[in-house]
Amino acid sequence: MSWQQRIDQALDARRAARALRTRTALHGLPAGRIGYQGRRWLNFSGNDYLGLSHHPAVIRGWQQGADEYGVGSAGSGHVTGYAPAHQQLEAELAQWLGYPRALLFISGFAANQAVIHALMAKDDRILADRLAHASLLEAAALSPAGLRRFTHNDPASLGRLLEKPLSGQQLVITEGVFSMDGDQAPLAEIARHSQRPDTLLMIDDAHGAGATGPQGRGSCALAGIHPDILVVTFGKAFGVSGAAVLCSEALADYLLQFARHLIYSTAMPPAQAVALQAALGVIRSPEGDALRGHLDEHIDYFRAASAGLPLTRGDSHTAIQPLITGDNARALTIAARLRERGLWVTAIRPPTVPPGTARLRITLTAAHTRRDIDTLLEGLAHVCQ
Ligand SMILES: *Cc1c(COP(=O)(O)O)cnc(C)c1O
């Protein structure tokens, strides 16, 4: 088969399954809106849970950072790309989350790949939740360690796998809040099972950090656990982008030696680190508490009011509120009809989610108003008739 045939065949298969992915160039606007071709939509698909992507203090932080440092880091952190802004942000994150060290990465995807590739060796075993994010599962599959996936959110399934004999070390991986279902992992029980001399626990809290827990410290603070490795990302509730790995002194020093995603990649722009310091400032402050309170009210309201819709709901108490259609075509049709009514809701289809569980992945944010949520509920009731 030629390259051309191979590529055409793969695209044709995606089209036939109504699973072809395309992108739309959208203009992010304040207050949970997006612009497209001169029109405005209510955005119920973003991950900007606190509305910080347009917060004046965060924008000002980026501008002041650019004035002070220029727009780029001009190198890997190991060469000349590590600035006082990075150092200060790492120190603040470590203090906020109660770890000796934090290391910045340009994305959550890179952080997950880096940690897993740097740690795992041939005789080791990774035990990951079956529904863990693609960045985790892909790194695990590509690592020299064995990969076993435990039943979603089932500590007993994890416990059985942990007991199986092996000669190397084990790494347990799960998420605080699952990105496509919005459900939360039973972190206390998972941490209890993972308390073994041969095991490290890694929690990816991309959707929990900033959005939940005391001072916005996320799912682990909420559950009262302290995993060996905590990954937080800044493209969601922080409203910016980037990520950090929180860990011990020794593990941070180890990652600085062996994490190729840090060593051979340009560091995050220092101006972005200044913006992230501003976002963290909001998240930790009483204003952050108010934004989380507002978001929680929206979540409760939406859950109560969406119970009557003829779509399957997940068991989510977070900002991610999926409505399962099952069928790809139905998800696409509902999304298109909502769009006609000024509501931007993206249909998520396999392979991002398991086969037969296509869905509307609705996300609520503190930037929405009660009236916006009512508009969404009216739209859903209308198009699902
Ligand atoms: C979004 C996400 C990531 C990737 O983070 P980026 O910073 O967007 O690369 C990793 N893990 C989970 C669970 C996510 O939802």
mmCIF file of C-alpha atoms and ligand atoms in Angstrom:
data_model
loop_
_atom_site.group_PDB
_atom_site.id
_atom_site.type_symbol
_atom_site.label_atom_id
_atom_site.label_comp_id
_atom_site.label_asym_id
_atom_site.label_seq_id
_atom_site.Cartn_x
_atom_site.Cartn_y
_atom_site.Cartn_z
ATOM 1 C CA MET A 1 0.000 0.000 0.000
ATOM 2 C CA SER A 2 1.381 3.445 -0.925
ATOM 3 C CA TRP A 3 1.571 6.335 1.531
ATOM 4 C CA GLN A 4 -1.254 8.056 -0.361
ATOM 5 C CA GLN A 5 -3.496 4.994 -0.099
ATOM 6 C CA ARG A 6 -2.730 4.521 3.570
ATOM 7 C CA ILE A 7 -3.582 8.125 4.414
ATOM 8 C CA ASP A 8 -6.726 8.182 2.237
ATOM 9 C CA GLN A 9 -7.957 4.928 3.738
ATOM 10 C CA ALA A 10 -7.546 6.175 7.296
ATOM 11 C CA LEU A 11 -9.423 9.389 6.472
ATOM 12 C CA ASP A 12 -12.193 7.512 4.654
ATOM 13 C CA ALA A 13 -12.684 5.214 7.648
ATOM 14 C CA ARG A 14 -13.042 8.222 9.963
ATOM 15 C CA ARG A 15 -15.544 9.863 7.577
ATOM 16 C CA ALA A 16 -17.607 6.699 7.265
ATOM 17 C CA ALA A 17 -17.862 6.436 11.068
ATOM 18 C CA ARG A 18 -18.835 10.122 11.289
ATOM 19 C CA ALA A 19 -15.738 10.494 13.419
ATOM 20 C CA LEU A 20 -13.672 12.876 11.281
ATOM 21 C CA ARG A 21 -12.179 15.632 13.429
ATOM 22 C CA THR A 22 -12.029 19.195 12.162
ATOM 23 C CA ARG A 23 -11.212 22.511 13.800
ATOM 24 C CA THR A 24 -12.972 25.863 13.790
ATOM 25 C CA ALA A 25 -11.093 29.146 14.255
ATOM 26 C CA LEU A 26 -12.943 30.704 17.207
ATOM 27 C CA HIS A 27 -12.416 33.943 19.013
ATOM 28 C CA GLY A 28 -12.383 33.484 22.798
ATOM 29 C CA LEU A 29 -14.351 36.267 24.486
ATOM 30 C CA PRO A 30 -14.950 37.187 28.141
ATOM 31 C CA ALA A 31 -17.915 35.918 30.146
ATOM 32 C CA GLY A 32 -18.084 32.408 28.705
ATOM 33 C CA ARG A 33 -18.611 33.579 25.114
ATOM 34 C CA ILE A 34 -16.892 32.825 21.833
ATOM 35 C CA GLY A 35 -17.018 34.661 18.527
ATOM 36 C CA TYR A 36 -17.216 33.082 15.099
ATOM 37 C CA GLN A 37 -17.715 34.813 11.759
ATOM 38 C CA GLY A 38 -18.957 37.996 13.371
ATOM 39 C CA ARG A 39 -21.459 36.239 15.651
ATOM 40 C CA ARG A 40 -21.354 35.361 19.351
ATOM 41 C CA TRP A 41 -22.124 32.082 21.048
ATOM 42 C CA LEU A 42 -22.414 30.997 24.631
ATOM 43 C CA ASN A 43 -19.458 28.648 25.110
ATOM 44 C CA PHE A 44 -20.267 25.462 27.044
ATOM 45 C CA SER A 45 -17.237 23.535 25.780
ATOM 46 C CA GLY A 46 -14.215 25.311 27.202
ATOM 47 C CA ASN A 47 -12.142 24.378 30.250
ATOM 48 C CA ASP A 48 -11.764 27.937 31.549
ATOM 49 C CA TYR A 49 -13.693 26.972 34.705
ATOM 50 C CA LEU A 50 -13.107 30.202 36.617
ATOM 51 C CA GLY A 51 -13.090 32.556 33.630
ATOM 52 C CA LEU A 52 -9.457 33.492 34.299
ATOM 53 C CA SER A 53 -8.447 33.496 30.597
ATOM 54 C CA HIS A 54 -9.865 37.023 30.424
ATOM 55 C CA HIS A 55 -9.257 38.148 34.007
ATOM 56 C CA PRO A 56 -7.762 41.681 34.028
ATOM 57 C CA ALA A 57 -5.094 40.798 36.622
ATOM 58 C CA VAL A 58 -3.929 37.782 34.607
ATOM 59 C CA ILE A 59 -3.817 39.751 31.345
ATOM 60 C CA ARG A 60 -1.907 42.527 33.111
ATOM 61 C CA GLY A 61 0.504 39.921 34.507
ATOM 62 C CA TRP A 62 1.308 38.660 31.015
ATOM 63 C CA GLN A 63 1.769 42.222 29.714
ATOM 64 C CA GLN A 64 4.029 43.227 32.601
ATOM 65 C CA GLY A 65 5.957 39.975 32.218
ATOM 66 C CA ALA A 66 6.524 40.707 28.512
ATOM 67 C CA ASP A 67 7.714 44.231 29.346
ATOM 68 C CA GLU A 68 10.180 42.844 31.843
ATOM 69 C CA TYR A 69 11.370 39.657 30.112
ATOM 70 C CA GLY A 70 10.408 39.900 26.427
ATOM 71 C CA VAL A 71 8.069 37.396 24.834
ATOM 72 C CA GLY A 72 10.144 34.205 24.783
ATOM 73 C CA SER A 73 12.446 32.292 27.106
ATOM 74 C CA ALA A 74 15.072 31.887 24.348
ATOM 75 C CA GLY A 75 16.228 28.489 25.540
ATOM 76 C CA SER A 76 15.797 25.334 27.512
ATOM 77 C CA GLY A 77 15.650 25.847 31.249
ATOM 78 C CA HIS A 78 18.910 23.935 31.448
ATOM 79 C CA VAL A 79 20.709 26.511 29.296
ATOM 80 C CA THR A 80 19.517 30.134 29.566
ATOM 81 C CA GLY A 81 15.696 29.772 29.566
ATOM 82 C CA TYR A 82 15.081 29.620 33.339
ATOM 83 C CA ALA A 83 14.183 33.042 34.780
ATOM 84 C CA PRO A 84 13.347 34.419 38.251
ATOM 85 C CA ALA A 85 9.684 34.380 37.166
ATOM 86 C CA HIS A 86 9.836 30.585 36.725
ATOM 87 C CA GLN A 87 11.689 30.165 40.008
ATOM 88 C CA GLN A 88 9.157 32.276 41.936
ATOM 89 C CA LEU A 89 6.184 30.484 40.390
ATOM 90 C CA GLU A 90 7.664 27.070 41.226
ATOM 91 C CA ALA A 91 8.244 28.172 44.832
ATOM 92 C CA GLU A 92 4.678 29.502 45.163
ATOM 93 C CA LEU A 93 3.153 26.354 43.686
ATOM 94 C CA ALA A 94 5.187 24.136 46.007
ATOM 95 C CA GLN A 95 4.152 26.160 49.032
ATOM 96 C CA TRP A 96 0.471 26.316 47.964
ATOM 97 C CA LEU A 97 0.224 22.558 47.415
ATOM 98 C CA GLY A 98 2.473 21.511 50.307
ATOM 99 C CA TYR A 99 5.369 19.893 48.410
ATOM 100 C CA PRO A 100 9.123 20.440 48.685
ATOM 101 C CA ARG A 101 9.436 21.121 44.954
ATOM 102 C CA ALA A 102 7.532 22.055 41.791
ATOM 103 C CA LEU A 103 8.871 21.821 38.224
ATOM 104 C CA LEU A 104 7.239 23.719 35.368
ATOM 105 C CA PHE A 105 6.462 22.108 32.008
ATOM 106 C CA ILE A 106 5.081 23.655 28.821
ATOM 107 C CA SER A 107 1.974 21.445 28.928
ATOM 108 C CA GLY A 108 0.259 18.729 30.894
ATOM 109 C CA PHE A 109 0.824 16.395 27.977
ATOM 110 C CA ALA A 110 4.587 16.994 28.147
ATOM 111 C CA ALA A 111 4.647 16.700 31.962
ATOM 112 C CA ASN A 112 2.924 13.310 31.911
ATOM 113 C CA GLN A 113 5.146 11.978 29.151
ATOM 114 C CA ALA A 114 8.280 13.275 30.885
ATOM 115 C CA VAL A 115 7.529 11.772 34.302
ATOM 116 C CA ILE A 116 6.534 8.363 32.959
ATOM 117 C CA HIS A 117 9.434 8.072 30.501
ATOM 118 C CA ALA A 118 11.995 9.275 33.044
ATOM 119 C CA LEU A 119 10.851 6.899 35.792
ATOM 120 C CA MET A 120 9.876 3.606 34.234
ATOM 121 C CA ALA A 121 12.208 0.711 33.423
ATOM 122 C CA LYS A 122 11.807 -2.729 31.898
ATOM 123 C CA ASP A 123 10.790 -4.846 34.884
ATOM 124 C CA ASP A 124 8.396 -2.218 36.273
ATOM 125 C CA ARG A 125 4.615 -2.089 36.119
ATOM 126 C CA ILE A 126 2.252 0.815 35.545
ATOM 127 C CA LEU A 127 -1.260 0.472 36.947
ATOM 128 C CA ALA A 128 -3.501 3.097 35.359
ATOM 129 C CA ASP A 129 -7.226 3.735 35.528
ATOM 130 C CA ARG A 130 -8.856 2.410 32.378
ATOM 131 C CA LEU A 131 -10.189 5.891 31.497
ATOM 132 C CA ALA A 132 -6.997 7.839 32.201
ATOM 133 C CA HIS A 133 -6.145 10.668 29.801
ATOM 134 C CA ALA A 134 -4.468 9.888 26.468
ATOM 135 C CA SER A 135 -1.270 11.664 27.575
ATOM 136 C CA LEU A 136 -0.911 9.177 30.453
ATOM 137 C CA LEU A 137 -1.960 6.009 28.666
ATOM 138 C CA GLU A 138 0.146 6.745 25.624
ATOM 139 C CA ALA A 139 3.260 7.401 27.674
ATOM 140 C CA ALA A 140 2.574 4.236 29.657
ATOM 141 C CA ALA A 141 2.104 2.151 26.516
ATOM 142 C CA LEU A 142 5.338 3.494 24.999
ATOM 143 C CA SER A 143 7.408 3.042 28.163
ATOM 144 C CA PRO A 144 9.485 -0.112 28.704
ATOM 145 C CA ALA A 145 7.335 -1.013 31.748
ATOM 146 C CA GLY A 146 4.323 -3.296 31.605
ATOM 147 C CA LEU A 147 0.922 -1.560 31.587
ATOM 148 C CA ARG A 148 -2.156 -2.912 33.364
ATOM 149 C CA ARG A 149 -5.345 -0.872 33.415
ATOM 150 C CA PHE A 150 -7.597 -1.195 36.453
ATOM 151 C CA THR A 151 -11.375 -0.916 36.333
ATOM 152 C CA HIS A 152 -12.449 2.725 36.314
ATOM 153 C CA ASN A 153 -12.547 4.184 39.835
ATOM 154 C CA ASP A 154 -12.334 0.691 41.386
ATOM 155 C CA PRO A 155 -9.751 0.523 44.202
ATOM 156 C CA ALA A 156 -10.382 -3.219 44.668
ATOM 157 C CA SER A 157 -9.403 -3.862 41.040
ATOM 158 C CA LEU A 158 -6.242 -1.795 41.617
ATOM 159 C CA GLY A 159 -5.541 -3.691 44.850
ATOM 160 C CA ARG A 160 -5.663 -7.066 43.080
ATOM 161 C CA LEU A 161 -3.226 -5.937 40.381
ATOM 162 C CA LEU A 162 -0.834 -4.456 42.949
ATOM 163 C CA GLU A 163 -0.571 -7.859 44.646
ATOM 164 C CA LYS A 164 0.664 -9.645 41.530
ATOM 165 C CA PRO A 165 4.351 -10.550 41.879
ATOM 166 C CA LEU A 166 6.977 -8.558 40.004
ATOM 167 C CA SER A 167 10.707 -7.886 40.191
ATOM 168 C CA GLY A 168 10.666 -4.100 39.560
ATOM 169 C CA GLN A 169 8.758 -1.115 40.933
ATOM 170 C CA GLN A 170 5.151 -0.011 40.465
ATOM 171 C CA LEU A 171 3.589 3.327 39.491
ATOM 172 C CA VAL A 172 -0.137 3.870 40.119
ATOM 173 C CA ILE A 173 -1.743 6.527 37.928
ATOM 174 C CA THR A 174 -5.165 8.102 38.080
ATOM 175 C CA GLU A 175 -6.869 11.485 37.774
ATOM 176 C CA GLY A 176 -8.602 13.700 40.301
ATOM 177 C CA VAL A 177 -11.479 14.554 37.954
ATOM 178 C CA PHE A 178 -11.968 12.590 34.737
ATOM 179 C CA SER A 179 -11.930 14.829 31.710
ATOM 180 C CA MET A 180 -14.763 13.298 29.690
ATOM 181 C CA ASP A 181 -17.092 12.155 32.506
ATOM 182 C CA GLY A 182 -16.458 14.719 35.226
ATOM 183 C CA ASP A 183 -16.546 12.021 37.904
ATOM 184 C CA GLN A 184 -14.019 12.037 40.744
ATOM 185 C CA ALA A 185 -11.656 9.231 41.679
ATOM 186 C CA PRO A 186 -11.947 7.599 45.138
ATOM 187 C CA LEU A 187 -8.557 9.081 45.983
ATOM 188 C CA ALA A 188 -8.416 8.161 49.681
ATOM 189 C CA GLU A 189 -8.893 4.455 48.934
ATOM 190 C CA ILE A 190 -6.530 4.517 45.967
ATOM 191 C CA ALA A 191 -3.887 6.173 48.140
ATOM 192 C CA ARG A 192 -4.392 3.523 50.844
ATOM 193 C CA HIS A 193 -3.859 0.676 48.350
ATOM 194 C CA SER A 194 -0.799 2.420 46.919
ATOM 195 C CA GLN A 195 0.968 2.662 50.292
ATOM 196 C CA ARG A 196 3.567 0.004 49.563
ATOM 197 C CA PRO A 197 7.350 0.213 49.575
ATOM 198 C CA ASP A 198 7.519 -0.701 45.870
ATOM 199 C CA THR A 199 4.864 1.804 44.708
ATOM 200 C CA LEU A 200 4.643 5.484 43.790
ATOM 201 C CA LEU A 201 1.261 7.192 43.349
ATOM 202 C CA MET A 202 0.839 9.780 40.572
ATOM 203 C CA ILE A 203 -2.321 11.897 40.361
ATOM 204 C CA ASP A 204 -3.104 14.072 37.336
ATOM 205 C CA ASP A 205 -5.433 16.782 38.629
ATOM 206 C CA ALA A 206 -5.798 18.765 35.406
ATOM 207 C CA HIS A 207 -9.499 19.434 36.009
ATOM 208 C CA GLY A 208 -9.413 19.718 39.793
ATOM 209 C CA ALA A 209 -6.521 22.147 40.391
ATOM 210 C CA GLY A 210 -7.854 25.651 40.935
ATOM 211 C CA ALA A 211 -11.463 24.564 40.470
ATOM 212 C CA THR A 212 -12.040 22.612 43.668
ATOM 213 C CA GLY A 213 -10.767 22.048 47.199
ATOM 214 C CA PRO A 214 -9.716 24.483 49.927
ATOM 215 C CA GLN A 215 -7.990 27.542 48.365
ATOM 216 C CA GLY A 216 -8.477 25.784 45.037
ATOM 217 C CA ARG A 217 -5.808 23.230 45.955
ATOM 218 C CA GLY A 218 -7.685 20.557 44.038
ATOM 219 C CA SER A 219 -8.900 17.009 44.365
ATOM 220 C CA CYS A 220 -6.075 15.704 46.564
ATOM 221 C CA ALA A 221 -6.496 18.444 49.175
ATOM 222 C CA LEU A 222 -10.238 17.755 49.086
ATOM 223 C CA ALA A 223 -9.663 14.036 49.678
ATOM 224 C CA GLY A 224 -6.915 14.636 52.265
ATOM 225 C CA ILE A 225 -4.214 12.738 50.354
ATOM 226 C CA HIS A 226 -0.670 13.645 49.384
ATOM 227 C CA PRO A 227 0.411 11.601 46.340
ATOM 228 C CA ASP A 228 4.125 11.111 45.605
ATOM 229 C CA ILE A 229 3.646 12.891 42.278
ATOM 230 C CA LEU A 230 0.955 15.505 41.641
ATOM 231 C CA VAL A 231 0.488 16.962 38.157
ATOM 232 C CA VAL A 232 -1.442 20.224 37.848
ATOM 233 C CA THR A 233 -2.111 21.918 34.527
ATOM 234 C CA PHE A 234 -2.691 25.574 33.728
ATOM 235 C CA GLY A 235 -4.827 25.322 30.588
ATOM 236 C CA LYS A 236 -7.992 24.665 32.557
ATOM 237 C CA ALA A 237 -8.984 26.588 35.717
ATOM 238 C CA PHE A 238 -5.836 28.746 35.519
ATOM 239 C CA GLY A 239 -7.039 30.009 32.138
ATOM 240 C CA VAL A 240 -3.518 30.068 30.644
ATOM 241 C CA SER A 241 -1.462 26.988 29.678
ATOM 242 C CA GLY A 242 1.452 24.947 30.975
ATOM 243 C CA ALA A 243 1.765 22.492 33.858
ATOM 244 C CA ALA A 244 3.738 21.655 36.977
ATOM 245 C CA VAL A 245 4.888 18.436 38.622
ATOM 246 C CA LEU A 246 4.883 18.531 42.438
ATOM 247 C CA CYS A 247 7.197 16.056 44.159
ATOM 248 C CA SER A 248 10.047 15.442 46.614
ATOM 249 C CA GLU A 249 13.456 17.153 46.431
ATOM 250 C CA ALA A 250 15.097 13.975 45.195
ATOM 251 C CA LEU A 251 12.518 13.276 42.501
ATOM 252 C CA ALA A 252 12.707 16.878 41.241
ATOM 253 C CA ASP A 253 16.505 16.601 40.987
ATOM 254 C CA TYR A 254 16.100 13.241 39.238
ATOM 255 C CA LEU A 255 13.635 14.713 36.698
ATOM 256 C CA LEU A 256 16.038 17.581 36.006
ATOM 257 C CA GLN A 257 18.612 14.942 34.985
ATOM 258 C CA PHE A 258 16.383 12.547 33.061
ATOM 259 C CA ALA A 259 13.202 14.319 31.823
ATOM 260 C CA ARG A 260 14.012 14.890 28.169
ATOM 261 C CA HIS A 261 10.877 17.033 27.723
ATOM 262 C CA LEU A 262 12.550 19.580 30.024
ATOM 263 C CA ILE A 263 16.127 19.305 28.832
ATOM 264 C CA TYR A 264 15.586 19.382 25.069
ATOM 265 C CA SER A 265 12.685 21.812 24.862
ATOM 266 C CA THR A 266 12.348 25.599 25.098
ATOM 267 C CA ALA A 267 11.128 26.695 28.529
ATOM 268 C CA MET A 268 7.758 28.376 28.984
ATOM 269 C CA PRO A 269 8.000 32.143 28.275
ATOM 270 C CA PRO A 270 8.793 33.931 31.560
ATOM 271 C CA ALA A 271 5.934 36.361 30.823
ATOM 272 C CA GLN A 272 3.581 33.382 30.946
ATOM 273 C CA ALA A 273 5.002 32.454 34.349
ATOM 274 C CA VAL A 274 4.197 35.989 35.536
ATOM 275 C CA ALA A 275 0.630 35.603 34.207
ATOM 276 C CA LEU A 276 0.397 32.266 36.027
ATOM 277 C CA GLN A 277 1.533 33.902 39.281
ATOM 278 C CA ALA A 278 -1.350 36.369 38.846
ATOM 279 C CA ALA A 279 -3.797 33.511 38.135
ATOM 280 C CA LEU A 280 -2.569 31.652 41.220
ATOM 281 C CA GLY A 281 -3.035 34.841 43.231
ATOM 282 C CA VAL A 282 -6.704 34.996 42.220
ATOM 283 C CA ILE A 283 -7.225 31.261 42.797
ATOM 284 C CA ARG A 284 -5.851 31.406 46.376
ATOM 285 C CA SER A 285 -7.707 34.594 47.327
ATOM 286 C CA PRO A 286 -11.253 35.174 48.610
ATOM 287 C CA GLU A 287 -12.094 36.094 45.012
ATOM 288 C CA GLY A 288 -11.124 32.546 44.046
ATOM 289 C CA ASP A 289 -13.429 31.193 46.769
ATOM 290 C CA ALA A 290 -16.255 33.330 45.383
ATOM 291 C CA LEU A 291 -15.641 32.102 41.815
ATOM 292 C CA ARG A 292 -15.623 28.457 42.978
ATOM 293 C CA GLY A 293 -18.787 29.095 44.986
ATOM 294 C CA HIS A 294 -20.460 30.536 41.921
ATOM 295 C CA LEU A 295 -19.355 27.557 39.801
ATOM 296 C CA ASP A 296 -20.659 25.103 42.421
ATOM 297 C CA GLU A 297 -24.056 26.835 42.370
ATOM 298 C CA HIS A 298 -24.184 26.449 38.570
ATOM 299 C CA ILE A 299 -23.267 22.760 38.861
ATOM 300 C CA ASP A 300 -26.039 22.068 41.419
ATOM 301 C CA TYR A 301 -28.566 24.044 39.410
ATOM 302 C CA PHE A 302 -27.697 22.349 36.119
ATOM 303 C CA ARG A 303 -27.777 18.875 37.681
ATOM 304 C CA ALA A 304 -31.197 19.429 39.187
ATOM 305 C CA ALA A 305 -32.676 21.021 36.080
ATOM 306 C CA SER A 306 -31.175 18.593 33.531
ATOM 307 C CA ALA A 307 -32.645 15.510 35.264
ATOM 308 C CA GLY A 308 -35.718 15.637 33.027
ATOM 309 C CA LEU A 309 -33.847 15.649 29.693
ATOM 310 C CA PRO A 310 -34.156 12.505 27.544
ATOM 311 C CA LEU A 311 -30.376 11.957 27.600
ATOM 312 C CA THR A 312 -28.251 9.839 29.931
ATOM 313 C CA ARG A 313 -26.361 11.865 32.494
ATOM 314 C CA GLY A 314 -23.141 10.839 34.162
ATOM 315 C CA ASP A 315 -22.654 10.995 37.913
ATOM 316 C CA SER A 316 -20.696 14.221 37.889
ATOM 317 C CA HIS A 317 -20.563 16.856 40.608
ATOM 318 C CA THR A 318 -17.933 18.895 38.783
ATOM 319 C CA ALA A 319 -17.927 21.508 36.013
ATOM 320 C CA ILE A 320 -17.872 18.724 33.408
ATOM 321 C CA GLN A 321 -21.473 17.583 32.829
ATOM 322 C CA PRO A 322 -21.647 15.051 29.983
ATOM 323 C CA LEU A 323 -24.924 14.143 28.297
ATOM 324 C CA ILE A 324 -24.489 10.769 26.613
ATOM 325 C CA THR A 325 -26.149 10.214 23.236
ATOM 326 C CA GLY A 326 -24.362 6.909 22.525
ATOM 327 C CA ASP A 327 -24.547 7.396 18.804
ATOM 328 C CA ASN A 328 -22.081 9.678 16.920
ATOM 329 C CA ALA A 329 -24.662 11.003 14.454
ATOM 330 C CA ARG A 330 -27.107 11.953 17.216
ATOM 331 C CA ALA A 331 -24.407 13.810 19.139
ATOM 332 C CA LEU A 332 -23.455 15.734 15.984
ATOM 333 C CA THR A 333 -27.078 16.572 15.147
ATOM 334 C CA ILE A 334 -27.835 17.881 18.633
ATOM 335 C CA ALA A 335 -24.621 19.927 18.670
ATOM 336 C CA ALA A 336 -25.480 21.448 15.271
ATOM 337 C CA ARG A 337 -29.014 22.350 16.399
ATOM 338 C CA LEU A 338 -27.738 23.914 19.610
ATOM 339 C CA ARG A 339 -25.333 25.957 17.516
ATOM 340 C CA GLU A 340 -28.250 27.385 15.543
ATOM 341 C CA ARG A 341 -29.607 28.613 18.870
ATOM 342 C CA GLY A 342 -26.411 30.397 19.884
ATOM 343 C CA LEU A 343 -25.061 27.581 22.102
ATOM 344 C CA TRP A 344 -21.596 26.147 21.445
ATOM 345 C CA VAL A 345 -21.440 22.561 22.745
ATOM 346 C CA THR A 346 -18.959 20.142 21.200
ATOM 347 C CA ALA A 347 -19.854 16.534 20.394
ATOM 348 C CA ILE A 348 -17.142 14.197 21.708
ATOM 349 C CA ARG A 349 -16.867 10.873 19.896
ATOM 350 C CA PRO A 350 -14.735 7.723 20.063
ATOM 351 C CA PRO A 351 -11.798 7.202 20.225
ATOM 352 C CA THR A 352 -11.688 10.119 22.690
ATOM 353 C CA VAL A 353 -14.406 8.258 24.642
ATOM 354 C CA PRO A 354 -15.204 4.493 24.629
ATOM 355 C CA PRO A 355 -17.169 3.136 21.642
ATOM 356 C CA GLY A 356 -20.916 3.731 21.886
ATOM 357 C CA THR A 357 -20.603 6.586 24.395
ATOM 358 C CA ALA A 358 -20.572 9.650 22.118
ATOM 359 C CA ARG A 359 -21.645 12.641 24.132
ATOM 360 C CA LEU A 360 -22.170 16.334 24.484
ATOM 361 C CA ARG A 361 -19.422 17.372 26.861
ATOM 362 C CA ILE A 362 -20.975 20.354 28.593
ATOM 363 C CA THR A 363 -18.711 22.467 30.764
ATOM 364 C CA LEU A 364 -19.932 25.138 33.148
ATOM 365 C CA THR A 365 -17.810 28.067 34.278
ATOM 366 C CA ALA A 366 -17.941 30.786 36.901
ATOM 367 C CA ALA A 367 -18.030 33.281 34.020
ATOM 368 C CA HIS A 368 -21.529 32.096 33.052
ATOM 369 C CA THR A 369 -24.628 33.612 34.616
ATOM 370 C CA ARG A 370 -27.739 31.795 35.828
ATOM 371 C CA ARG A 371 -29.494 33.223 32.770
ATOM 372 C CA ASP A 372 -26.839 31.600 30.515
ATOM 373 C CA ILE A 373 -27.485 28.217 32.139
ATOM 374 C CA ASP A 374 -31.229 28.684 31.648
ATOM 375 C CA THR A 375 -30.618 29.435 27.967
ATOM 376 C CA LEU A 376 -28.630 26.203 27.702
ATOM 377 C CA LEU A 377 -31.353 24.182 29.455
ATOM 378 C CA GLU A 378 -34.081 25.645 27.243
ATOM 379 C CA GLY A 379 -32.004 24.886 24.153
ATOM 380 C CA LEU A 380 -31.371 21.298 25.253
ATOM 381 C CA ALA A 381 -35.044 20.705 26.046
ATOM 382 C CA HIS A 382 -36.006 22.062 22.635
ATOM 383 C CA VAL A 383 -33.523 20.138 20.478
ATOM 384 C CA CYS A 384 -33.882 16.836 22.348
ATOM 385 C CA GLN A 385 -37.654 16.664 21.838
HETATM 386 C C1 LIG B 1 -5.998 18.482 29.489
HETATM 387 C C2 LIG B 1 -5.399 17.324 30.179
HETATM 388 C C3 LIG B 1 -4.044 17.049 30.068
HETATM 389 C C4 LIG B 1 -3.151 17.774 29.114
HETATM 390 O O1 LIG B 1 -2.823 19.021 29.608
HETATM 391 P P1 LIG B 1 -2.370 20.141 28.586
HETATM 392 O O2 LIG B 1 -1.749 21.158 29.455
HETATM 393 O O3 LIG B 1 -3.602 20.606 27.893
HETATM 394 O O4 LIG B 1 -1.396 19.503 27.642
HETATM 395 C C5 LIG B 1 -3.518 16.024 30.829
HETATM 396 N N1 LIG B 1 -4.306 15.288 31.636
HETATM 397 C C6 LIG B 1 -5.612 15.510 31.730
HETATM 398 C C7 LIG B 1 -6.430 14.664 32.637
HETATM 399 C C8 LIG B 1 -6.213 16.528 31.000
HETATM 400 O O5 LIG B 1 -7.519 16.727 31.070
#
